[in-house]
XYZ file of C-alpha atoms in Angstrom:
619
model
C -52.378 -10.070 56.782
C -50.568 -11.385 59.718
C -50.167 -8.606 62.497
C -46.423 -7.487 63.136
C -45.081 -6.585 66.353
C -43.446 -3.007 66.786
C -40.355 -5.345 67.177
C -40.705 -7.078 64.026
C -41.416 -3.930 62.128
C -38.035 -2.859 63.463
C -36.222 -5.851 62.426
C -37.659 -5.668 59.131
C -36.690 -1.663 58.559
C -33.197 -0.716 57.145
C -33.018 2.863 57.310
C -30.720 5.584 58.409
C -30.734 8.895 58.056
C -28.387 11.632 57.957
C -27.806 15.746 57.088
C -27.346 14.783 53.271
C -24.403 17.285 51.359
C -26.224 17.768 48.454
C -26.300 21.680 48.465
C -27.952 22.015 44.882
C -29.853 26.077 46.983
C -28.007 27.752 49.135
C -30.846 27.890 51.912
C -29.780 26.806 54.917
C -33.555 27.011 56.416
C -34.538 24.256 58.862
C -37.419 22.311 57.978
C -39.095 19.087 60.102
C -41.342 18.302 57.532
C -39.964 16.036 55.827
C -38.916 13.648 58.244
C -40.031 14.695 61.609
C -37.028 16.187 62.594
C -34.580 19.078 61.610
C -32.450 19.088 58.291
C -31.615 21.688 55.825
C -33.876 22.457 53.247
C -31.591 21.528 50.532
C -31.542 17.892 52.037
C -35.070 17.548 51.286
C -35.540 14.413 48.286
C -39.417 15.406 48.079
C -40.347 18.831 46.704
C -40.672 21.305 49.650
C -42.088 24.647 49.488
C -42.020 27.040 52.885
C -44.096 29.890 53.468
C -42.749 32.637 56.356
C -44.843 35.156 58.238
C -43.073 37.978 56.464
C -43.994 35.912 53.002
C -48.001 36.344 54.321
C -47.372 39.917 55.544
C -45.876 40.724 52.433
C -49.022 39.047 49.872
C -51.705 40.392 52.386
C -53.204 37.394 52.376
C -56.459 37.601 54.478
C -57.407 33.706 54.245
C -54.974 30.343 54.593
C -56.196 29.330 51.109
C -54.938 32.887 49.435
C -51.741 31.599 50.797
C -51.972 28.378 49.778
C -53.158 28.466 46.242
C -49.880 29.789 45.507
C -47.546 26.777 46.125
C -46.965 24.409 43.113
C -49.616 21.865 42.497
C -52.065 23.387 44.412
C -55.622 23.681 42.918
C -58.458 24.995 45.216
C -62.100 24.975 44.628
C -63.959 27.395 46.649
C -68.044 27.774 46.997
C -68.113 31.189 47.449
C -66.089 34.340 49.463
C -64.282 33.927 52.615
C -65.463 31.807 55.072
C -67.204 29.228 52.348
C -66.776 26.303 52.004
C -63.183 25.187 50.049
C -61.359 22.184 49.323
C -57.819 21.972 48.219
C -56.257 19.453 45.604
C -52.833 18.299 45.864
C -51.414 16.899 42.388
C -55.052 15.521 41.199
C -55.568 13.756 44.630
C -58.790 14.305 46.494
C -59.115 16.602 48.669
C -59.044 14.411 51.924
C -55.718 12.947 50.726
C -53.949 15.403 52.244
C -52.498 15.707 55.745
C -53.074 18.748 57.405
C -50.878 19.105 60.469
C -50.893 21.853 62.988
C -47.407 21.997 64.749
C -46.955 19.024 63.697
C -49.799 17.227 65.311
C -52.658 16.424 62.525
C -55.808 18.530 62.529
C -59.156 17.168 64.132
C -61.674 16.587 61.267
C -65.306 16.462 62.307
C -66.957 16.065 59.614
C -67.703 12.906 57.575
C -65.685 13.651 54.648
C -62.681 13.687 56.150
C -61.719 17.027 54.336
C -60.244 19.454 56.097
C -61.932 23.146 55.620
C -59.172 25.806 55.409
C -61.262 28.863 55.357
C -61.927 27.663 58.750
C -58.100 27.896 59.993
C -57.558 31.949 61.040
C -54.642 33.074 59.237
C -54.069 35.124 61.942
C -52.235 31.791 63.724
C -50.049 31.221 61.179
C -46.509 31.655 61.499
C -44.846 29.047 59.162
C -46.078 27.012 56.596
C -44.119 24.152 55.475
C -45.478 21.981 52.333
C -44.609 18.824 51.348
C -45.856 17.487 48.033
C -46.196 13.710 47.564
C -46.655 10.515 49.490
C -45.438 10.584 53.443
C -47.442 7.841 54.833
C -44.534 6.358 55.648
C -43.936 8.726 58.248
C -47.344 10.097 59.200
C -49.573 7.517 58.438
C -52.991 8.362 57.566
C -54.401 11.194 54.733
C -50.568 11.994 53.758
C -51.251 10.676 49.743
C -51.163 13.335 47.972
C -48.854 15.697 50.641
C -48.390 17.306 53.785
C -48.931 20.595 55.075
C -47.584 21.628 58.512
C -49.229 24.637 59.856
C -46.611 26.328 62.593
C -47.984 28.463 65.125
C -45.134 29.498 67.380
C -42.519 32.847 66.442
C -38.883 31.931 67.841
C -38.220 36.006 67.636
C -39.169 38.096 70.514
C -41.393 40.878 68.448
C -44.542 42.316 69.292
C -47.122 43.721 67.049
C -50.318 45.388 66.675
C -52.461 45.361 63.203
C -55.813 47.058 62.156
C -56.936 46.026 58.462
C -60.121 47.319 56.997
C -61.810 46.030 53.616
C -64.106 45.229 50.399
C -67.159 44.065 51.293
C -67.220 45.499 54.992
C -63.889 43.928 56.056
C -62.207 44.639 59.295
C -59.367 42.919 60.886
C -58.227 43.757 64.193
C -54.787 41.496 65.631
C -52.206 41.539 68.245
C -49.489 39.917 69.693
C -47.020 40.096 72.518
C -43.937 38.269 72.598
C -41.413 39.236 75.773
C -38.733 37.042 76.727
C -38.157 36.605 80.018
C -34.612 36.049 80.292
C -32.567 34.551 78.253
C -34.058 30.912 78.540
C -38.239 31.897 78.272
C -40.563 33.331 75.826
C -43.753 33.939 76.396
C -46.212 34.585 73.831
C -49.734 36.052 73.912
C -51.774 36.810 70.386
C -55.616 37.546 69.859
C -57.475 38.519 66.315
C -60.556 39.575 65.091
C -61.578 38.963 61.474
C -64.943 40.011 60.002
C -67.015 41.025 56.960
C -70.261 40.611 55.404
C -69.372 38.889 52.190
C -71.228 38.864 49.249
C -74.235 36.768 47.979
C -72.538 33.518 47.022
C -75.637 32.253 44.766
C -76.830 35.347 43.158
C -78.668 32.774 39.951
C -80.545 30.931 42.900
C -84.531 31.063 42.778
C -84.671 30.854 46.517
C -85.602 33.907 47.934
C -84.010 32.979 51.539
C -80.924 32.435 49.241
C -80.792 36.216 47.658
C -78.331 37.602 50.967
C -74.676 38.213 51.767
C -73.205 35.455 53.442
C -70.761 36.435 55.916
C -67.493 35.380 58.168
C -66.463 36.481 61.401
C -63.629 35.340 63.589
C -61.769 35.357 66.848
C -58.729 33.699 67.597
C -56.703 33.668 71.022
C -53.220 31.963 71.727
C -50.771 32.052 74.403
C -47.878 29.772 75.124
C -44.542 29.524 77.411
C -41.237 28.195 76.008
C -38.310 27.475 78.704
C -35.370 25.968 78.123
C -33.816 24.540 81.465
C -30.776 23.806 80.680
C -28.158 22.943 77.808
C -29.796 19.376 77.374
C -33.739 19.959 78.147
C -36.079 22.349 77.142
C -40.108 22.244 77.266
C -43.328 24.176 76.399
C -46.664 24.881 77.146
C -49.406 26.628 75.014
C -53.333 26.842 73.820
C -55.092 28.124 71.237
C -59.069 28.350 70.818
C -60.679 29.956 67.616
C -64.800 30.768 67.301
C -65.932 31.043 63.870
C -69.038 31.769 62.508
C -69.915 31.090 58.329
C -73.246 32.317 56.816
C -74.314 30.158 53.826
C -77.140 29.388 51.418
C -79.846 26.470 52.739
C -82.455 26.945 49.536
C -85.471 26.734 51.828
C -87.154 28.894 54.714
C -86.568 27.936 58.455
C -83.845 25.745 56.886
C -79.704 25.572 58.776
C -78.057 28.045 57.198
C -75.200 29.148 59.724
C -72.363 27.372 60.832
C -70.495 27.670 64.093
C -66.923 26.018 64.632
C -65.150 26.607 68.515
C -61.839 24.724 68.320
C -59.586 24.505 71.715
C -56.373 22.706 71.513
C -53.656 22.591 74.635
C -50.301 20.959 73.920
C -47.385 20.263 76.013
C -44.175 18.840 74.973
C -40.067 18.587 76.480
C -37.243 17.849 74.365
C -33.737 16.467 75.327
C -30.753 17.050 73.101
C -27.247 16.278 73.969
C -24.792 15.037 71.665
C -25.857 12.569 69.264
C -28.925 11.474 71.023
C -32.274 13.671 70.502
C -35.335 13.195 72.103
C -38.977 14.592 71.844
C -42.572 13.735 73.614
C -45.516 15.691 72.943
C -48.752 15.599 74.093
C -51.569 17.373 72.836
C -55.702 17.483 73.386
C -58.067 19.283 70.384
C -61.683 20.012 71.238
C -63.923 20.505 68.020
C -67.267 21.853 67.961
C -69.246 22.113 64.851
C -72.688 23.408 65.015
C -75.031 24.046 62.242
C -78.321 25.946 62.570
C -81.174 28.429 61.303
C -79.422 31.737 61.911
C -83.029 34.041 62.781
C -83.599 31.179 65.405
C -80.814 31.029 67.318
C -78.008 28.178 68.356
C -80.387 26.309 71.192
C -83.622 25.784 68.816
C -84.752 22.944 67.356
C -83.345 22.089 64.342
C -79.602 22.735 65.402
C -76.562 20.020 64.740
C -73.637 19.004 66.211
C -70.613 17.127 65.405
C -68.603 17.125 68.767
C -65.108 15.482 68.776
C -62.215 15.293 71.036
C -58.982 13.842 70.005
C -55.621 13.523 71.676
C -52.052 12.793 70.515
C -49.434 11.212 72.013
C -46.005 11.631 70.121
C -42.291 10.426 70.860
C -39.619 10.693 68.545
C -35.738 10.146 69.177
C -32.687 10.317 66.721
C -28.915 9.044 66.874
C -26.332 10.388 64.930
C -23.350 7.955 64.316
C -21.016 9.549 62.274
C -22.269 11.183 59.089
C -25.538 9.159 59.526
C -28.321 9.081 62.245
C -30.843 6.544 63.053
C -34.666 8.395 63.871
C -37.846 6.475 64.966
C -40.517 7.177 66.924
C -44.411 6.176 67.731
C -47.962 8.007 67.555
C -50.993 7.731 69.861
C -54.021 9.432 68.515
C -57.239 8.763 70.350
C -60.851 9.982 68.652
C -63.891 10.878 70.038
C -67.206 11.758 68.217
C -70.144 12.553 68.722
C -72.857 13.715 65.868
C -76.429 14.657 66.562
C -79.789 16.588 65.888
C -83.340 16.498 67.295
C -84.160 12.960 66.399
C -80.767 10.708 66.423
C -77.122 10.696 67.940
C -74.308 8.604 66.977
C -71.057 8.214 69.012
C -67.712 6.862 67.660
C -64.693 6.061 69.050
C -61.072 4.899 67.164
C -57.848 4.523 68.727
C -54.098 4.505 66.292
C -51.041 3.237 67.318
C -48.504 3.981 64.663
C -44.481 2.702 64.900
C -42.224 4.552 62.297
C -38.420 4.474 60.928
C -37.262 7.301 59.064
C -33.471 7.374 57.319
C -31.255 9.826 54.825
C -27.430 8.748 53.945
C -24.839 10.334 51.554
C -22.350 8.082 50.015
C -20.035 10.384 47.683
C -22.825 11.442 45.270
C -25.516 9.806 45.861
C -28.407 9.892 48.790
C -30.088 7.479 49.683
C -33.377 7.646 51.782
C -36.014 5.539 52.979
C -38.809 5.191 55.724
C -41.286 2.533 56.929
C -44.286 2.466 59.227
C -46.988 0.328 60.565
C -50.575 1.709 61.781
C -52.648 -0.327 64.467
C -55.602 0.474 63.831
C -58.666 -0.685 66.494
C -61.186 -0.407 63.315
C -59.799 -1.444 60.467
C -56.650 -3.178 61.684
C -52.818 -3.245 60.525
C -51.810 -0.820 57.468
C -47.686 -1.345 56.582
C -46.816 1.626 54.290
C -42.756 2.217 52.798
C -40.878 4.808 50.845
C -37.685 5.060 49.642
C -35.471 7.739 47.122
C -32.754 8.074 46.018
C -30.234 11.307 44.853
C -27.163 11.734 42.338
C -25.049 14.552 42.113
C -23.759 13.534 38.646
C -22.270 16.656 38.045
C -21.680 19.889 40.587
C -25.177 21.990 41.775
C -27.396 19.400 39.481
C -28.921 15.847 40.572
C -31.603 13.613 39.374
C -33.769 11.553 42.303
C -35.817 8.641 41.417
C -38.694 7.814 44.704
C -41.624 5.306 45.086
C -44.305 5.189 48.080
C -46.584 3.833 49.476
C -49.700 5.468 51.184
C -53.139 4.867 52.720
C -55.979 7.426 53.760
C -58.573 6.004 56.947
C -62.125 5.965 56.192
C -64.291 8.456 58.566
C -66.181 7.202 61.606
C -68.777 8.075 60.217
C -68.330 6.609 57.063
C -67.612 3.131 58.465
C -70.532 3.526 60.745
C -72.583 5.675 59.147
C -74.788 8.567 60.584
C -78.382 7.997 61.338
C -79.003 11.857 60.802
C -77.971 11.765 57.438
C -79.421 8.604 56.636
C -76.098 6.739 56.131
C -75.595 3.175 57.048
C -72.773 1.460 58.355
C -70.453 0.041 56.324
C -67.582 -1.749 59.033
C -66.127 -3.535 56.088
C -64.961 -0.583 54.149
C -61.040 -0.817 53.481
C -58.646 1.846 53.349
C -58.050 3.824 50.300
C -54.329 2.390 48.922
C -51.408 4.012 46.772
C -48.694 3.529 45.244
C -46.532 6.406 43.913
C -43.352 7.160 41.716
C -41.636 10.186 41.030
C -38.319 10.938 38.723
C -36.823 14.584 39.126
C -34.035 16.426 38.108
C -32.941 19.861 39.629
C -29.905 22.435 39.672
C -28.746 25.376 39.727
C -28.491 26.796 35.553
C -26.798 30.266 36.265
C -29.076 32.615 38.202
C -32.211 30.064 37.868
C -32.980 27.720 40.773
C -34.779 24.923 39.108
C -36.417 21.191 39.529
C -38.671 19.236 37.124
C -40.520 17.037 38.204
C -42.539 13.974 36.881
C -45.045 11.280 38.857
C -47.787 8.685 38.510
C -50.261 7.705 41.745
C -52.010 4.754 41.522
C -55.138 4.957 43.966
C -57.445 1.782 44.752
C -59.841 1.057 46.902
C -61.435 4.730 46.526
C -64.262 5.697 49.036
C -67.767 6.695 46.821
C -71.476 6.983 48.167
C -74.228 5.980 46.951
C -78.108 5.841 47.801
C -81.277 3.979 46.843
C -84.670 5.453 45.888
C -85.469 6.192 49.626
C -82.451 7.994 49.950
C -80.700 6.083 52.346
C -77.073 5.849 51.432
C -73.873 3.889 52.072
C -70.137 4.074 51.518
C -67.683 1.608 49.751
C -64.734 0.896 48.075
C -65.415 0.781 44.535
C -63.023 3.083 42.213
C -59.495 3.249 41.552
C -57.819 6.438 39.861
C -54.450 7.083 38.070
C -52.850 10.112 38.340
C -49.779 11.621 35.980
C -48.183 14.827 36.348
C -45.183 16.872 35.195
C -44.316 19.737 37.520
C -41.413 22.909 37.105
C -40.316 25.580 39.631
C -37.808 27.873 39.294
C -36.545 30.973 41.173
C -33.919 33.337 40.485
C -32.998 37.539 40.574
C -32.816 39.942 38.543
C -31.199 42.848 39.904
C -34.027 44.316 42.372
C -36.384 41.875 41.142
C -37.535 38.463 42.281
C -39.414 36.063 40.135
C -40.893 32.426 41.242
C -42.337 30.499 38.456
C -44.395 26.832 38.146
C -45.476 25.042 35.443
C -48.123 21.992 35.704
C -49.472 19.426 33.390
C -52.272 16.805 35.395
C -53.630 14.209 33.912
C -55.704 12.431 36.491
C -58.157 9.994 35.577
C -60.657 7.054 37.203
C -59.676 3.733 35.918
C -63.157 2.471 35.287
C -64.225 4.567 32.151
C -61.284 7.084 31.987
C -63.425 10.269 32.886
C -61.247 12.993 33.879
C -61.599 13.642 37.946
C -63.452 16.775 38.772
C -62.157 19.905 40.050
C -58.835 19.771 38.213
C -57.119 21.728 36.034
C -55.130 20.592 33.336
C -52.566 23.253 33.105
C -51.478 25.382 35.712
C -49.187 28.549 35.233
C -48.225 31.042 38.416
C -46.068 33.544 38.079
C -44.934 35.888 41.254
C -42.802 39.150 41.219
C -41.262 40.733 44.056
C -39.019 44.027 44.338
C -37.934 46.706 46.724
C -37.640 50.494 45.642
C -37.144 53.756 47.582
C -38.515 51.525 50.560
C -41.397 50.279 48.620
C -42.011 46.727 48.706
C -44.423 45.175 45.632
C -45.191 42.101 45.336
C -47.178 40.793 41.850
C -48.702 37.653 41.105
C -50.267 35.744 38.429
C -51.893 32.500 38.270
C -53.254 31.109 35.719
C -55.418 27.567 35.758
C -56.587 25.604 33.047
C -60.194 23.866 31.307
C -61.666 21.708 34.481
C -64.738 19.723 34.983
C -67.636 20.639 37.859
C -68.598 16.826 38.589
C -67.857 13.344 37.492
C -70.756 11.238 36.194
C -72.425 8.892 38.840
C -76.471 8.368 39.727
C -77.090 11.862 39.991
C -75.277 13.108 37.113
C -75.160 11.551 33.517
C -72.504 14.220 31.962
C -69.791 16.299 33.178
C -69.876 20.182 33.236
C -67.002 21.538 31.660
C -65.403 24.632 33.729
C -63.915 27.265 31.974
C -59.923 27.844 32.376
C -59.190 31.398 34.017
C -56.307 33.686 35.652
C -55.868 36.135 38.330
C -53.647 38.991 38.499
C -53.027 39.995 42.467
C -51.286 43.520 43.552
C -50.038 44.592 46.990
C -47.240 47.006 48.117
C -46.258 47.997 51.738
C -44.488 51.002 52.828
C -42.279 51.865 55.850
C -43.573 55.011 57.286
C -41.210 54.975 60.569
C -39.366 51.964 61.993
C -42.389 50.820 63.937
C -45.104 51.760 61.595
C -45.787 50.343 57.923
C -48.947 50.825 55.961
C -49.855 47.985 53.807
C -52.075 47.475 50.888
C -53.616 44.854 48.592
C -55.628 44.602 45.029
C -57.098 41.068 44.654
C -58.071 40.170 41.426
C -56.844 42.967 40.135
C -59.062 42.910 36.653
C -61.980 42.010 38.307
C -61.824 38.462 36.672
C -65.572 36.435 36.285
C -65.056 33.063 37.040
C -66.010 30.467 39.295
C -64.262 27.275 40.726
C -68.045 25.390 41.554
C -70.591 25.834 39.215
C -73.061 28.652 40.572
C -71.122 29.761 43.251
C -69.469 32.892 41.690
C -66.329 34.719 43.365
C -65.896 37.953 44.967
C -64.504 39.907 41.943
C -61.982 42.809 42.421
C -61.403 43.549 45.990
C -59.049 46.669 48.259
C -57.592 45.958 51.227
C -56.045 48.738 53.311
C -53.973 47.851 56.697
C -51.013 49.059 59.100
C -48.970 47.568 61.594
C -47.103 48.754 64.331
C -44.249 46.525 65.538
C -42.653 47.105 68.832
């Protein structure tokens, strides 16, 4: 394909964008999501979820993926307790298809997968969670096929907080933060956590004996940051964060790696400029990743020991014009990689650099919306990737519209997947292409009385899809080989009942590789969750119920000649928190409230019924 200049791609790109009227909720939350920049919620075409602080603090969630799991289309399959291994699927789409952003600025991933580990994120950062569900390479290039997930670290209120959390399974959580503003125009923000417990043993059938031990997490997390805003027109920040987390697992073998050892350290910078109709934002930002792996009764610096070392840095600048009812918002990304991946006996080093040039746009005429973005990725490896979406909205009738969308999106092979990894025995494979979709989706939502509703329906087509493969010596390479097609029907609704709050979802996946039509592993057919909230005499309860269907363990391939059927299962979760003063409220939690046998990977049972007791004094 010929290459197109930044200039051409704008020539090329009709889009605008503006604050669309549709007003089908009455939320008038912020989100930037969607299309890297601020609109109300109820603009949103896509389906958008958004998880709060007090939404965590009120589920007691102790990991990212208990919060997770609970959003629509979510399906997560977990090897063991907390600090396991877990991967999440977004509406049948593999696990790597999904973008993972931290404050906007994607997550450094390490490993050669290209998944993103969640259990690995401390919850303990977490202030806002916004979710995205379908394509959005059109805005953030790379991984976002199957959704986005923006992980938002900094509190805009000025409260501070102390919270001491003890456990099943000899948890203990210890976190803190301090939030003073300094004036009217500067907050400063400093927060620190400790997270631990001993965890159970995650392969209890294994003949192993090295195996037949708890397998445990600890964590500690530190951030600090300065916001200032200098005048009307300008404001800026300046902030770090640095996590150390340490993951017991099962090797099989004696003298075998069998801890893991993760130090991320990330500084960002950024200043904005708005004034009028012109807004204006550059952000820079520098993530360190460390990922060792070792035999835990030898110690970190013995032979034996592994390390994937990257360092990646972002460049971003985005800038919007209103005119009129409409504004005009584009901006570019610089993300440079570094890698570095070694043991005893071999080291490879990688480097990529991504230029990316997008165009974002939203309009209302009357009663209908119309959206649409485009982008093109320059990428040093595997060269130019142009990726599109467009949607459109009609309010045919007060509080209810239908929106019809197609997309296109692309997810990067790995460094080391292109150039393999000499410790693992992989080859290079510089010719492997970029995994391709192409997405629809038809919805129709409204408001039906008290019930806040949308239905939605969608098909991904997937080519080009990354497998492995090795011969009888074990040496293996990746290529593109498979393509997949993915249908789905999806409801949520929300509405009250006097002191009661109920969110529902619905899900039907059928997702399926196009060579033989085997069913893709790890997803359930039918979903069903089911959460209850309510306040009485100062008591706040929150229920929830999730239900997920039959699933497969594994798809066939040169190790497997027949799929493992999983068994479907549900899980009943309790918590309740209680004011005692203003300052001081005592929380507690009931996971799996019928102690529920099931696993997600075959022979890596989970944790069973757990308690969780904690309090938290806010000042």
């Amino acid at each position: 394909m010929m290459k197109k200049t930044p200039l051409a791609l704008a020539v090329m790109a009709i889009s605008l964008w503006a604050q669309s009227a549709i007003a089908v909720k009455n939320d008038d939350a912020l989100v930037v999501t969607a299309n890297r920049t601020q609109q109300p919620v109820s603009s949103v075409l896509a389906p958008i979820d958004i998880i709060t602080r007090d939404d965590i603090d009120r589920w007691q969630a102790k990991t990212l993926t208990d919060a997770l799991r609970r959003l629509p289309g979510v399906d997560v399959s977990q090897s063991g307790g907390m600090g396991q291994l877990n991967t999440l699927y977004v509406r049948g789409t593999e696990a790597r298809h999904t973008l993972v952003l931290i404050d906007g600025i994607p997550l450094a991933k390490p490993g050669i997968t290209g998944i993103a580990d969640y259990n690995q994120i401390p919850l303990s950062l977490v202030q806002r969670i916004e979710f995205i569900r379908g394509a959005r390479s059109a805005v953030y290039g790379a991984d976002a096929i199957g959704g986005v997930i923006n992980i938002i670290t900094q509190a805009e209120q000025p409260v501070s907080q102390l919270q001491v959390g003890v456990g099943s399974n000899h948890y203990q959580q210890y976190d803190g933060a301090l939030r003073q503003a300094l004036g009217k125009d500067t907050l400063v923000t400093v927060a620190g956590g400790f997270q631990d417990t001993k965890g159970f043993n995650v392969q209890p059938q294994s003949t192993y004996a090295v195996d037949n031990d708890r397998d445990g997490f600890r964590n500690k997390t530190f951030w600090a940051g300065i916001d200032h805003r200098f005048n009307e027109a300008i404001s800026g920040f300046v902030r770090g964060y640095g996590y150390d987390n340490k993951s017991m697992y099962d090797a099989g073998y004696p003298n075998v790696v069998d801890l893991q050892q993760i130090y991320n350290h990330t500084w960002e910078s950024g200043l904005a400029f708005n004034q009028g109709n012109y807004a204006s934002q550059l952000t820079l930002s520098l993530q360190k990743y460390k990922d060792y792996n070792y035999v835990s009764t030898q110690g970190r610096y013995h032979s034996g020991t592994t390390l994937d070392d990257m360092e990646q840095r972002n460049l971003q600048w985005s800038n919007s014009y209103r005119i009129g009812q409409g504004m005009i918002s584009a901006g570019i990304d610089r993300q440079e990689q570094r890698l570095v991946s070694r043991d005893d006996y071999a080291s490879d080093r990688y480097k990529r650099t991504n230029t990316g040039y997008y165009l974002t746009g939203q309009q209302l005429f009357n009663d209908v919306t119309l959206e649409a973005a485009l982008r093109g990725d320059d990428n040093n490896q595997f060269g130019w990737n142009t990726t599109w979406q467009a949607a459109a909205a009609w309010e045919f009738i007060p509080n209810y519209h239908a929106t019809l969308s197609y997309a296109t999106a692309f997810e990067a092979p790995t460094l080391g997947q292109m150039y393999g990894q000499q410790r693992l025995y992989i080859t290079a494979s510089p010719d492997l292409d970029a995994e391709k979709s192409k997405q629809w989706e038809i919805g129709l939502e409204g408001l039906t009385g008290p019930v806040d509703w949308r239905l939605s329906a969608y098909q991904n087509k997937i080519d080009n899809l990354i497998d492995y493969s090795a011969d009888d010596t074990g040496v293996g390479r990746y290529y593109n080989v498979q393509a997949a097609t993915i249908r789905g029907v999806e409801w949520t609704g929300s509405f009250d009942t006097g002191i009661f709050s109920h969110r529902i979802t619905f899900g039907y996946l059928d997702a399926r590789r196009d060579s033989d039509n085997e069913v893709l592993a790890r997803r359930s057919k039918q979903q069903f969750k089911y959460q209850l909230d309510w306040t009485m005499f100062g008591l706040d309860m929150d229920v929830a119920w999730q239900y997920y269907g039959k699933s497969y363990n594994n798809n066939t391939n040169q190790y497997a000649s027949e799929q493992r059927r999983m068994p479907s299962y549900s899980l009943v979760d309790l918590s309740a928190s209680y004011p005692l003063t203003s300052h001081l409220t005592v929380r507690g939690r009931i996971a799996n409230l019928f102690d529920k046998d099931y696993e997600t990977v075959y022979g890596y049972p989970t944790a069973g019924r757990e308690y969780y007791l904690s309090g938290i004094y806010s000042f």
